[in-house]
Coordinates of C-alpha atoms and ligand atoms in Angstrom, one line a residue:
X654 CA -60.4 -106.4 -104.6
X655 CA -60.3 -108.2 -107.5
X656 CA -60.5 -112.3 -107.0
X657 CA -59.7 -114.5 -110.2
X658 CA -59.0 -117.8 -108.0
X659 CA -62.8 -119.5 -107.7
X660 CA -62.1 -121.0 -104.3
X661 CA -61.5 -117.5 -103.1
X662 CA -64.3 -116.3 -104.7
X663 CA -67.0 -119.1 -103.4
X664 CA -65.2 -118.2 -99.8
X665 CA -65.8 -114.4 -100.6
X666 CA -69.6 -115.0 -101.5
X667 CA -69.5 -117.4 -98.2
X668 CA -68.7 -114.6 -96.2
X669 CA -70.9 -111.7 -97.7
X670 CA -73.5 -114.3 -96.8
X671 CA -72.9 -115.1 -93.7
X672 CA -72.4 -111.4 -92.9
X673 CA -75.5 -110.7 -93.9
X674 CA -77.3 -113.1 -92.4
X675 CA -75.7 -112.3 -88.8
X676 CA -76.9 -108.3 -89.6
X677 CA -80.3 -109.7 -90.8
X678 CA -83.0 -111.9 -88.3
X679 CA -85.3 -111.6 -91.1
X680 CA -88.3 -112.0 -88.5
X681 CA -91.3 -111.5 -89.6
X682 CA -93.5 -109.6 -87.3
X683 CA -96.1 -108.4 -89.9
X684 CA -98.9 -110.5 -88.0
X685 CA -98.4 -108.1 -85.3
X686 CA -101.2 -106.1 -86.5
X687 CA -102.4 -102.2 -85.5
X688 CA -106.1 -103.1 -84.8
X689 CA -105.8 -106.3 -83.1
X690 CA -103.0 -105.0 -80.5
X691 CA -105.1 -101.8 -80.2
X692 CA -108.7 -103.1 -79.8
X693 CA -107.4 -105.6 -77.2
X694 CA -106.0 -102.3 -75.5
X695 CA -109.7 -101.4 -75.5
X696 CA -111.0 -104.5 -74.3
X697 CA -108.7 -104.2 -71.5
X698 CA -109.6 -100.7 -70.3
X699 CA -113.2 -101.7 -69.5
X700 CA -111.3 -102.7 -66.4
X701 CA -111.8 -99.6 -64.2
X702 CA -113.7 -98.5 -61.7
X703 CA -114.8 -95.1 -63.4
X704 CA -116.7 -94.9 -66.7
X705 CA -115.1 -94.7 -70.3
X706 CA -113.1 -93.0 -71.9
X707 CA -111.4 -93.0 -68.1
X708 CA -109.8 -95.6 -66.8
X709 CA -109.1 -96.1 -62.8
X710 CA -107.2 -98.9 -62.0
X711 CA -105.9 -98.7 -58.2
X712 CA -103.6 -101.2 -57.1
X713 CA -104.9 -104.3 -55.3
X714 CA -108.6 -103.1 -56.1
X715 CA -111.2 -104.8 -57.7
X716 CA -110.6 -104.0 -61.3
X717 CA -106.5 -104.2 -61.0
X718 CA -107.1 -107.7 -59.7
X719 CA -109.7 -108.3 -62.8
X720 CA -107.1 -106.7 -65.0
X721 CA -104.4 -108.9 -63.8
X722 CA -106.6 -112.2 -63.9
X723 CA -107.1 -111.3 -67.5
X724 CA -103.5 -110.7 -68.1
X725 CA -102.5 -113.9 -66.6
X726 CA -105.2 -115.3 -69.3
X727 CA -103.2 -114.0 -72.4
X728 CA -99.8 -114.7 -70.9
X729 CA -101.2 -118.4 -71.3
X730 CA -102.7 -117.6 -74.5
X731 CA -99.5 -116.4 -75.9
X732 CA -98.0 -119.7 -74.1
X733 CA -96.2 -118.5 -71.8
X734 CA -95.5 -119.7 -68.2
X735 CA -97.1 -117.3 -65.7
X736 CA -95.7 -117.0 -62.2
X737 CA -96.1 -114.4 -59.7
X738 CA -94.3 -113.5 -56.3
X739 CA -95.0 -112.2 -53.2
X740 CA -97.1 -108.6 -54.6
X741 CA -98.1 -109.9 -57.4
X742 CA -95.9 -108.9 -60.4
X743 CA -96.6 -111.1 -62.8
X744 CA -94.0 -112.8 -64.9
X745 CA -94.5 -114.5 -68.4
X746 CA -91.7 -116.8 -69.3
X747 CA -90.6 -118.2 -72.8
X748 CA -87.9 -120.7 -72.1
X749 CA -84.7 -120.1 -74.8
X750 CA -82.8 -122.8 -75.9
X751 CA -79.8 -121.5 -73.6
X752 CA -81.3 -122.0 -70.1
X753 CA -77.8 -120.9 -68.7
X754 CA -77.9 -117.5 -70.3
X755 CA -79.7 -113.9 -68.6
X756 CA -83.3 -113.2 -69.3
X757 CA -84.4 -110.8 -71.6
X758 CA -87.2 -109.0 -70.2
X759 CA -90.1 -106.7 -70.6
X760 CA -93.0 -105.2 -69.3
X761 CA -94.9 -102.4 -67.4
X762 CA -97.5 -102.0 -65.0
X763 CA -101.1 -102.4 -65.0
X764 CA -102.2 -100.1 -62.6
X765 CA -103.7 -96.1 -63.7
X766 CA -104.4 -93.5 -61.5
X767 CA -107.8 -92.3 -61.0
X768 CA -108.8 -91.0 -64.1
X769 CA -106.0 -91.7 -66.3
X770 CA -106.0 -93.2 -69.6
X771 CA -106.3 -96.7 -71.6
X772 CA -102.5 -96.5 -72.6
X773 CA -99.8 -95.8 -70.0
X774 CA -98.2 -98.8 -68.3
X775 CA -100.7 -101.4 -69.5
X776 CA -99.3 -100.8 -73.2
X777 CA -95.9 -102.2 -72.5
X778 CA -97.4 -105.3 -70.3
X779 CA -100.3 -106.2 -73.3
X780 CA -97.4 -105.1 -75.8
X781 CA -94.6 -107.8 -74.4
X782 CA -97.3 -110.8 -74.5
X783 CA -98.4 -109.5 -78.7
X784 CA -95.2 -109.0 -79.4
X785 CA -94.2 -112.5 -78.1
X786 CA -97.2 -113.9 -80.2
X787 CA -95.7 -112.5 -83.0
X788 CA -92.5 -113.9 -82.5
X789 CA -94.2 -117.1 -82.2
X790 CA -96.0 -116.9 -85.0
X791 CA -93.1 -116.1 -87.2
X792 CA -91.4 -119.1 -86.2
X793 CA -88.8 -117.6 -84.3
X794 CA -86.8 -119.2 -81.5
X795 CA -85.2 -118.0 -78.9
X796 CA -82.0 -118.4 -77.4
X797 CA -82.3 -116.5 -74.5
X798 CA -85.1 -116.4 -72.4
X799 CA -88.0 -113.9 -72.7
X800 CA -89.7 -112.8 -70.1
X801 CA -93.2 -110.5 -69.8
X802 CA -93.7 -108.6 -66.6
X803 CA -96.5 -107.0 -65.4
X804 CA -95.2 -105.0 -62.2
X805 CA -97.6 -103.8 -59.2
X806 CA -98.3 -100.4 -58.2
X807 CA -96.4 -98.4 -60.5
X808 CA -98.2 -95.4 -60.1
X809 CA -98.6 -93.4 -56.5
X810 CA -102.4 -92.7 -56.0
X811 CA -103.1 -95.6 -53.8
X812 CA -100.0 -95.8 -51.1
X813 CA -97.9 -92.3 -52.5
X814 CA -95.3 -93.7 -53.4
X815 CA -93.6 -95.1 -56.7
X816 CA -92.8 -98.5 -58.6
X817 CA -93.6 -100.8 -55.3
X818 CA -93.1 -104.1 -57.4
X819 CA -90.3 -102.9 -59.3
X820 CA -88.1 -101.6 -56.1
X821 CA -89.1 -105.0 -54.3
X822 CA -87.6 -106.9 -57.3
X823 CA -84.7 -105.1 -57.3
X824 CA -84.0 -104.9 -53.8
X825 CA -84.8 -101.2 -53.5
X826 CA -88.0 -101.7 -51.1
X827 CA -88.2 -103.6 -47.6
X828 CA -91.1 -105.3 -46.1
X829 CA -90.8 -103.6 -43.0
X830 CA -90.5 -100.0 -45.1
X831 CA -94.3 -101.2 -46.9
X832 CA -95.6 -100.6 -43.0
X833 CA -95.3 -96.6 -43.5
X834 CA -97.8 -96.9 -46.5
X835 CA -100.9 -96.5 -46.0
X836 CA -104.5 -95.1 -48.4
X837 CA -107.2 -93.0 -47.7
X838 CA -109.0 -95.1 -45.6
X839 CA -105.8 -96.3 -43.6
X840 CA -105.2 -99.8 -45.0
X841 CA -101.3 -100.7 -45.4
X842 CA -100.1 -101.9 -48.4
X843 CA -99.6 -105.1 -47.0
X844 CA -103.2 -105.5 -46.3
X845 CA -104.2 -104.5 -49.5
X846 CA -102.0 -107.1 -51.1
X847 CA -103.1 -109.7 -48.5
X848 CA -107.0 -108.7 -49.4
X849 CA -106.5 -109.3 -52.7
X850 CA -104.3 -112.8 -52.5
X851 CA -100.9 -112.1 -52.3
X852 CA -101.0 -112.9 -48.4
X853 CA -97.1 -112.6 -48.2
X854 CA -96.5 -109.3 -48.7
X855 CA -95.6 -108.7 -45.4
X856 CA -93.0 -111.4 -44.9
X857 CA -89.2 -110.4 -45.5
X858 CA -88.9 -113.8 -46.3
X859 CA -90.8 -113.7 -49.0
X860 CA -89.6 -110.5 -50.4
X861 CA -86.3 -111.3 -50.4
X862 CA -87.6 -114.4 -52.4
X863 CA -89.4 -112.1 -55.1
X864 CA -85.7 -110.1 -55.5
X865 CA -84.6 -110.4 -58.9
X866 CA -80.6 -112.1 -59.2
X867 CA -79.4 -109.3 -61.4
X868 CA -77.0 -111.8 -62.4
X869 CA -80.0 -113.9 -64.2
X870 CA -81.4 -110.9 -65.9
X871 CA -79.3 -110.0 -69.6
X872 CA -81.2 -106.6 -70.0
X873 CA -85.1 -104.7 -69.8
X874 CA -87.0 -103.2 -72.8
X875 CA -89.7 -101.2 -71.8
X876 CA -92.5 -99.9 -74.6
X877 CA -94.4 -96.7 -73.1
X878 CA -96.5 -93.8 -74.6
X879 CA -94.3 -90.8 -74.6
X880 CA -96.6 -89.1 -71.9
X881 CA -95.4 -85.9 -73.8
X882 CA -95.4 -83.7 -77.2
X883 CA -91.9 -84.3 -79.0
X884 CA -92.6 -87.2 -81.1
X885 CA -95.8 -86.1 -82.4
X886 CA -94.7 -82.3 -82.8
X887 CA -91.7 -83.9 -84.8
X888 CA -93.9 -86.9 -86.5
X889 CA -91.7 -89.6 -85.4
X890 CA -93.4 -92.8 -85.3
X891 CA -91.0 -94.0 -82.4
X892 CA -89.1 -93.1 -79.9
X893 CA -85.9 -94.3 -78.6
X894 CA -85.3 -93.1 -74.7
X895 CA -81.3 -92.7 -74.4
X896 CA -81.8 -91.6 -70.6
X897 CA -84.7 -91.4 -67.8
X898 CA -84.5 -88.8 -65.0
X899 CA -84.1 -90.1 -61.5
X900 CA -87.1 -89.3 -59.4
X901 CA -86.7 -87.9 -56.1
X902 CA -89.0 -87.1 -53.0
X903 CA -88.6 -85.1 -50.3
X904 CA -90.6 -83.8 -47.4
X905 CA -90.4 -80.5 -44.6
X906 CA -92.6 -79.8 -42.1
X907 CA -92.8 -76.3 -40.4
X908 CA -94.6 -75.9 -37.3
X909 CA -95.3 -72.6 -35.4
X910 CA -97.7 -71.8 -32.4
X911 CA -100.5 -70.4 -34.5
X912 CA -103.2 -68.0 -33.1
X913 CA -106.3 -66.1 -34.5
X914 CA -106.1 -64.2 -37.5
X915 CA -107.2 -61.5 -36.0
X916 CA -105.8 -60.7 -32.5
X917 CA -102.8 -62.3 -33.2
X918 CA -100.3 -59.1 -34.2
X919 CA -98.3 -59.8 -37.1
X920 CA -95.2 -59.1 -35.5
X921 CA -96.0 -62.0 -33.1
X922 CA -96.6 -64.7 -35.6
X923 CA -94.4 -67.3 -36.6
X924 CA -96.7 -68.8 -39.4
X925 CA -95.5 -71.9 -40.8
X926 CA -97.6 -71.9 -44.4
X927 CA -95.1 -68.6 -45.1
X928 CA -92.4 -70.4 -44.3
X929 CA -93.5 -73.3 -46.8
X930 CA -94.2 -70.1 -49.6
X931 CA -90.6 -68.8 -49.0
X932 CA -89.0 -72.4 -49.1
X933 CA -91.1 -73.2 -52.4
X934 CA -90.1 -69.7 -53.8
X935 CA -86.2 -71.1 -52.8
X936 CA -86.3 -74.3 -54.5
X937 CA -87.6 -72.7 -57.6
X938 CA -84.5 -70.6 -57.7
X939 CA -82.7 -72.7 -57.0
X940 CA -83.9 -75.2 -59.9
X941 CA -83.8 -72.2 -62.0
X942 CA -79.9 -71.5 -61.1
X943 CA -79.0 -74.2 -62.5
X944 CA -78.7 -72.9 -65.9
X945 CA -80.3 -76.2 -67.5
X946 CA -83.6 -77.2 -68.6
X947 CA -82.9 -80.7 -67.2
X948 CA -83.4 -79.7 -63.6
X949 CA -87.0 -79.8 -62.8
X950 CA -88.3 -79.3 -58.9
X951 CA -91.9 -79.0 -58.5
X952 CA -93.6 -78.2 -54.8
X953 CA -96.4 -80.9 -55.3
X954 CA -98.0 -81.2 -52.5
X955 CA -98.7 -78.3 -49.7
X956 CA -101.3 -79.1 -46.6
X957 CA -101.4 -76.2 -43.9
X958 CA -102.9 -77.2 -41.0
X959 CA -105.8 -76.6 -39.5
X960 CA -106.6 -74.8 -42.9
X961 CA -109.3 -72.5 -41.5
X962 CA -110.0 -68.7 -42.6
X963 CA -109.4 -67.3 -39.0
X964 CA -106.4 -68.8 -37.7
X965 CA -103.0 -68.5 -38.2
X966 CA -101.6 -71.5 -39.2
X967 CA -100.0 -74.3 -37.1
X968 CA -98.2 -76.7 -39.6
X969 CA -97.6 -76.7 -43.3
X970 CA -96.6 -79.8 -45.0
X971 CA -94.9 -80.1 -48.2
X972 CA -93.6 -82.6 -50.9
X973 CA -91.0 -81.8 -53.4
X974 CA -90.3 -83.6 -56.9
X975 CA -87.1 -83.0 -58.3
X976 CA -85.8 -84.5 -61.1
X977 CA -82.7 -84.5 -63.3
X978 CA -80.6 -86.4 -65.1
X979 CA -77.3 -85.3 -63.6
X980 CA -77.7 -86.7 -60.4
X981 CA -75.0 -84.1 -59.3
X982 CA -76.9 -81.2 -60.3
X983 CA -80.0 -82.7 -58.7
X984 CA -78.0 -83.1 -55.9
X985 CA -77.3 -79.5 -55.3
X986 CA -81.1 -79.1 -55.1
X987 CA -81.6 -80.9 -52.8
X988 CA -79.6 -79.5 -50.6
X989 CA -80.5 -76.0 -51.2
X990 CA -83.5 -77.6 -50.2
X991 CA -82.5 -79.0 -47.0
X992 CA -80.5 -75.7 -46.3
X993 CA -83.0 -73.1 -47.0
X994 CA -85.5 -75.3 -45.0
X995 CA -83.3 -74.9 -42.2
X996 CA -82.4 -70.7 -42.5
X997 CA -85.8 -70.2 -43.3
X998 CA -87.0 -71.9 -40.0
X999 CA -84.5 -70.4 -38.4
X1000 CA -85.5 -66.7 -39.7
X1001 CA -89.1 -67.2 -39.4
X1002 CA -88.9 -68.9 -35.6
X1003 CA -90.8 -72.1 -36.7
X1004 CA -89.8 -75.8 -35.9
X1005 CA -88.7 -77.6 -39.3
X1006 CA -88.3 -81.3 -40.0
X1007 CA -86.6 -81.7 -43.9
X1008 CA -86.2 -85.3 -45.4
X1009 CA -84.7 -87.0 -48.4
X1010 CA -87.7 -89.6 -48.6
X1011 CA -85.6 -90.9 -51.8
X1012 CA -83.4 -89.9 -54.5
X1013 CA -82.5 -92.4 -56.9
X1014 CA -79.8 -91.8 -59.8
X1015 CA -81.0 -91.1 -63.0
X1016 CA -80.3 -93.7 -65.7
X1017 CA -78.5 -94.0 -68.9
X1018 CA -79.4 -96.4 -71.3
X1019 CA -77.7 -99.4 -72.0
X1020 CA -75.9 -99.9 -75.2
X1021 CA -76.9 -103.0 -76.8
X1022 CA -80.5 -102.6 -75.5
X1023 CA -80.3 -99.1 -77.7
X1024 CA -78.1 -100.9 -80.5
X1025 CA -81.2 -103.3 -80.4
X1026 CA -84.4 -101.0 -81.0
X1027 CA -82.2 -99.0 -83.9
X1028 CA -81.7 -102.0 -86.0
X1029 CA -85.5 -103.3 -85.1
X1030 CA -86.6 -99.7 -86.0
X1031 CA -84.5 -99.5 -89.1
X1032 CA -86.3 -102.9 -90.5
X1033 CA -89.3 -101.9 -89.4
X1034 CA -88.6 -98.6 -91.6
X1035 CA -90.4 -96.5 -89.2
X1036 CA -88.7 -92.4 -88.1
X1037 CA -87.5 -92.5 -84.6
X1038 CA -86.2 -89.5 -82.4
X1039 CA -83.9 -89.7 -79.7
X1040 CA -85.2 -88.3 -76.2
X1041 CA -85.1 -88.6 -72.5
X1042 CA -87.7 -89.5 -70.0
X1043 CA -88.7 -86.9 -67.5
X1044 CA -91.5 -89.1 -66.0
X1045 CA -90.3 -92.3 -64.1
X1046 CA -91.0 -95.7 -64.8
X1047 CA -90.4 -99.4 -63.8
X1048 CA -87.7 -99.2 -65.9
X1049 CA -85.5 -96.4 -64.0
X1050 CA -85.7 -99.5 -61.5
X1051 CA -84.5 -101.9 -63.7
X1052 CA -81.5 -99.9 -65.5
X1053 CA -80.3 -99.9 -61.9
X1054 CA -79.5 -103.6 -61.6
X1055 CA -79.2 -104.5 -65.6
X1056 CA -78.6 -102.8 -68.9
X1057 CA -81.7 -101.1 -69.4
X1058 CA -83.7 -98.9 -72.2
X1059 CA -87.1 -97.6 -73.5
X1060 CA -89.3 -97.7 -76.7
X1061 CA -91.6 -94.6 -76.3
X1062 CA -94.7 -94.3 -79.1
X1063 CA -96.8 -90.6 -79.5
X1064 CA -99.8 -89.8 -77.4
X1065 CA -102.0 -87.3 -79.1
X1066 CA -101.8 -84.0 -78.0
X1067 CA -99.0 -85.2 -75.2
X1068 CA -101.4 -85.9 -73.0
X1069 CA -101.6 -88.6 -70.2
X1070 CA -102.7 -89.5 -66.8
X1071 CA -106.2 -87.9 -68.6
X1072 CA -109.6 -89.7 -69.5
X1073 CA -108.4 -88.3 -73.3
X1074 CA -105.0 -89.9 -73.5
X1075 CA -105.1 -91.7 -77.4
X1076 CA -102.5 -93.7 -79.4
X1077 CA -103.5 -94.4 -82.6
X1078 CA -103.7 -98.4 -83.8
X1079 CA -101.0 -97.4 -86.0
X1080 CA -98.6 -96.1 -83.4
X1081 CA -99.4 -98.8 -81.0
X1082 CA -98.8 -101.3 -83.8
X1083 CA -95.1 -99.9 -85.0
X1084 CA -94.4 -100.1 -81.0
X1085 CA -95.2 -103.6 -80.8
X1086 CA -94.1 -104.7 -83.4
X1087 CA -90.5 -102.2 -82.9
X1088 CA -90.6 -104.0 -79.1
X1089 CA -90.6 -107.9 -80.9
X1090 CA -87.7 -107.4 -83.0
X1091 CA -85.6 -106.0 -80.7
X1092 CA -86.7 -109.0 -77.9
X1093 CA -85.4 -111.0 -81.3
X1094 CA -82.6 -109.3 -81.2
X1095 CA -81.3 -109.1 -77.8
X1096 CA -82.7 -113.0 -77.0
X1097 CA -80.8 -114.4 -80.5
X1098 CA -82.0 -116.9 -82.8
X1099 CA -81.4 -120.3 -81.9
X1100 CA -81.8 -121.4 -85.5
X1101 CA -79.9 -120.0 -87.2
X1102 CA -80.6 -122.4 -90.2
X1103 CA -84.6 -121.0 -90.3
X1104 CA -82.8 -117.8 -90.6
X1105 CA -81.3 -118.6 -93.8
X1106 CA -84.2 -120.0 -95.3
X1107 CA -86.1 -116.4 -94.4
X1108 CA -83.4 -114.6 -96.5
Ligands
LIG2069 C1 -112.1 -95.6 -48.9 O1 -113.4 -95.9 -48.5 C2 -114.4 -95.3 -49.3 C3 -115.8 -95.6 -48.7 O2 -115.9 -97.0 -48.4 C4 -114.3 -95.8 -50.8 O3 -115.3 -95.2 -51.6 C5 -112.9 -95.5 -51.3 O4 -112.7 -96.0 -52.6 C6 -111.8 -96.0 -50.4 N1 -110.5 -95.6 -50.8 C7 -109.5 -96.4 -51.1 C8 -108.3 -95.8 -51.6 O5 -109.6 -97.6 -50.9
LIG2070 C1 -96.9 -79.7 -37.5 O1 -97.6 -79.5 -38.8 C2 -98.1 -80.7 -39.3 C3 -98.5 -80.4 -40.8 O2 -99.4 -79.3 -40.9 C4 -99.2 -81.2 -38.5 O3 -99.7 -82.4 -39.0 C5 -98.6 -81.5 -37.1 O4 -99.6 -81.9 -36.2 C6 -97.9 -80.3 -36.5 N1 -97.2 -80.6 -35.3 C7 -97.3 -79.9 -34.1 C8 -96.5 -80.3 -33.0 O5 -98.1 -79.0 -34.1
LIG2071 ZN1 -96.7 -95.6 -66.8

């Protein structure tokens, strides 16, 4: 269109401005730089209780309680406020100009499993305090708040189970339920926590208190190494997770009357540890049947009991994983699961107990949370991939209670939960740096008149 009247014109040019300006936050975040966010990664793996390149981090142990004390430190650093509630998860809060509007928030967990790596979970805690450096540094200012979490006990090698802090904040974990859990040695969780300071753990009261209002919270970003092959097989320099598969857990139990493995005829046995081969074998099929590569179910853990070379054995004990992101699908799994575990007992004459321990739904991302990390990754200039995440996170916690997504960045080889999981300085700087523009984005400006001056 053709405008020969000068007012419209001026309003024209008004409007291609202020267009532009609302598409462009023009935020700096070039201090975020690839060798100081990666050697303070380094710094913080020498809290571990194996030696390097390894990193062992259980929760509530020595060097997660050094880790965390250290974490607090650059919270403050970064100046933000730290709090932390009743298990310790450990929030970092930059107060936006809108107090009455949700928090935007981010973060991981601390924690690594014995012998794991420098990278997963502590990346996207150290990455939300640098990337809110950066956004300090570059002037910017927040109208919503921005929050940096640190959750406890992501990972299952301590208590066997999953995301402790991150259920309890959401409302998906009961004091009375963190009884059941208990490590090698037979402390609970709850004396764990209370050994290392959070003496509350154990009070409803007090979790209820930690529960996030899901009302107060306007979305999660979560920044993660991949903990698999597709972006560095594809040289992507991000990813951009559009679901995560919902973990599940189940447990049987056969029990049959055993005898020794050599007088005992084998027409007479009812041995449970076959039962638990033919049930595995049935869940595999089963997974198989579905047709799709989404539908994963793993036997993971098999004890047979007593586990001697002579006897026939008296209990087996198993734990299946299986995950999807059709919770549908999954479900039919399951109960193949729980069906064959009861024909199969039933066939082989052994006792069987067969439990959902937990199933939670898988999650799809939220929209503006994606629409956020496209545009901070199109600035940025850096290739991105879509995928899904097979592995679980905090963050399949938090899409359940607010809209929800993740930034993933390559891990050499794939690898993780390994002494030899690597991310280069440059792809942990582009995550970083991809995680501060879209906290800019989803927290908005509340000066809009910097802005301008940026352009
Ligand atoms: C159990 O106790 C042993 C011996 O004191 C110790 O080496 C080990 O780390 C403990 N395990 C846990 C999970 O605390
Ligand atoms: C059943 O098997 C489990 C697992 O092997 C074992 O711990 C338990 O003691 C057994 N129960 C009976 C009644 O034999
Ligand atoms: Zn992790």
């Amino acid at each position: 269109m053709q405008s020969r009247n000068p007012t419209s014109q001026i309003l024209t040019w008004t409007a291609v401005f202020l267009c532009f300006t609302t598409l462009t936050t023009a935020v700096d975040v070039s201090s975020i730089k690839d060798h100081a966010v990666w050697d303070q990664l380094q710094e913080l793996a020498k809290f571990s209780d194996t030696p390097p390149p390894s990193v062992t981090r259980l929760v509530y142990k020595k060097h997660d309680i050094l880790a965390r004390k250290r974490i607090k430190e650059l919270m403050k650093e970064a100046g933000l406020t730290v709090q932390e509630d009743a298990v310790g998860n450990t929030f970092g809060r930059w107060e936006g100009s809108d107090t009455k509007a949700g928090t935007v928030m981010t973060g991981s967990h601390a924690d690594a499993i014995v012998l794991g790596g420098a990278y997963d979970g502590i990346l996207g805690v150290w990455g939300g305090i640098a990337a809110v450096a950066g956004l300090r540094k570059a002037g910017f200012k927040p109208t919503k708040s921005i929050e940096v979490v640190q959750w406890t006990s992501e990972e299952a090698d301590r208590f066997t189970e999953i995301c402790f802090g991150s259920r309890i904040a959401t409302g998906y974990m009961k004091a009375h339920e963190l009884d059941k859990f208990r490590d090698d040695n037979g402390t609970t969780f709850q004396e764990a926590a209370s050994a290392a300071g959070y003496k509350q753990a154990s009070s409803q009261a007090y979790l209820d208190g930690s529960q996030l209002d899901a009302k107060t919270i306007d979305s999660y970003v979560e920044l993660h190494i991949e903990q698999g092959p597709l972006l560095e097989a594809d040289k992507k320099d991000v990813g951009i997770v559009t679901h995560i598969f919902g973990p599940s857990l189940s447990h049987v139990v056969f029990n049959g009357s055993g005898g020794h493995a050599g007088g005992m005829p084998m027409a007479n046995r009812n041995d449970p540890s076959l039962a638990g081969a033919e049930l595995a074998l049935h869940v595999e099929k089963a997974a198989l049947n579905t047709g799709s590569i989404h539908n994963v179910a793993t036997t993971g853990t098999w004890n047979i009991w007593p586990n001697v070379l002579n006897a026939v054995p008296r209990g087996a004990s198993l734990l299946f994983d299986i995950r999807d992101v059709e919770d549908k699908r999954r479900q039919k799994v399951i109960q193949a699961l729980l069906d064959g575990a009861q024909s199969i007992a039933k066939k082989r004459k052994v006792e069987v107990k067969a439990e959902v321990v937990y199933a939670y739904p898988p999650i799809t991302s939220g929209e503006k949370v994606l629409d956020a990390i496209k545009s901070a990754t199109r600035e940025l200039k850096v290739s991105t991939m879509e995928l899904m995440s097979k592995p679980y996170h905090d963050a399949a916690f938090m899409g359940l209670v607010a809209p929800t997504a993740m930034i993933f960045v390559p891990c050499r080889g794939g690898l993780s939960h390994h002494p030899d999981e690597y991310s280069s300085p440059k792809n942990v700087g582009d995550g970083v740096r991809t995680l501060a523009l879209t906290l800019a984005k989803l927290a908005g400006s509340s000066e809009p008149s910097q802005t301008h001056a940026e352009l």
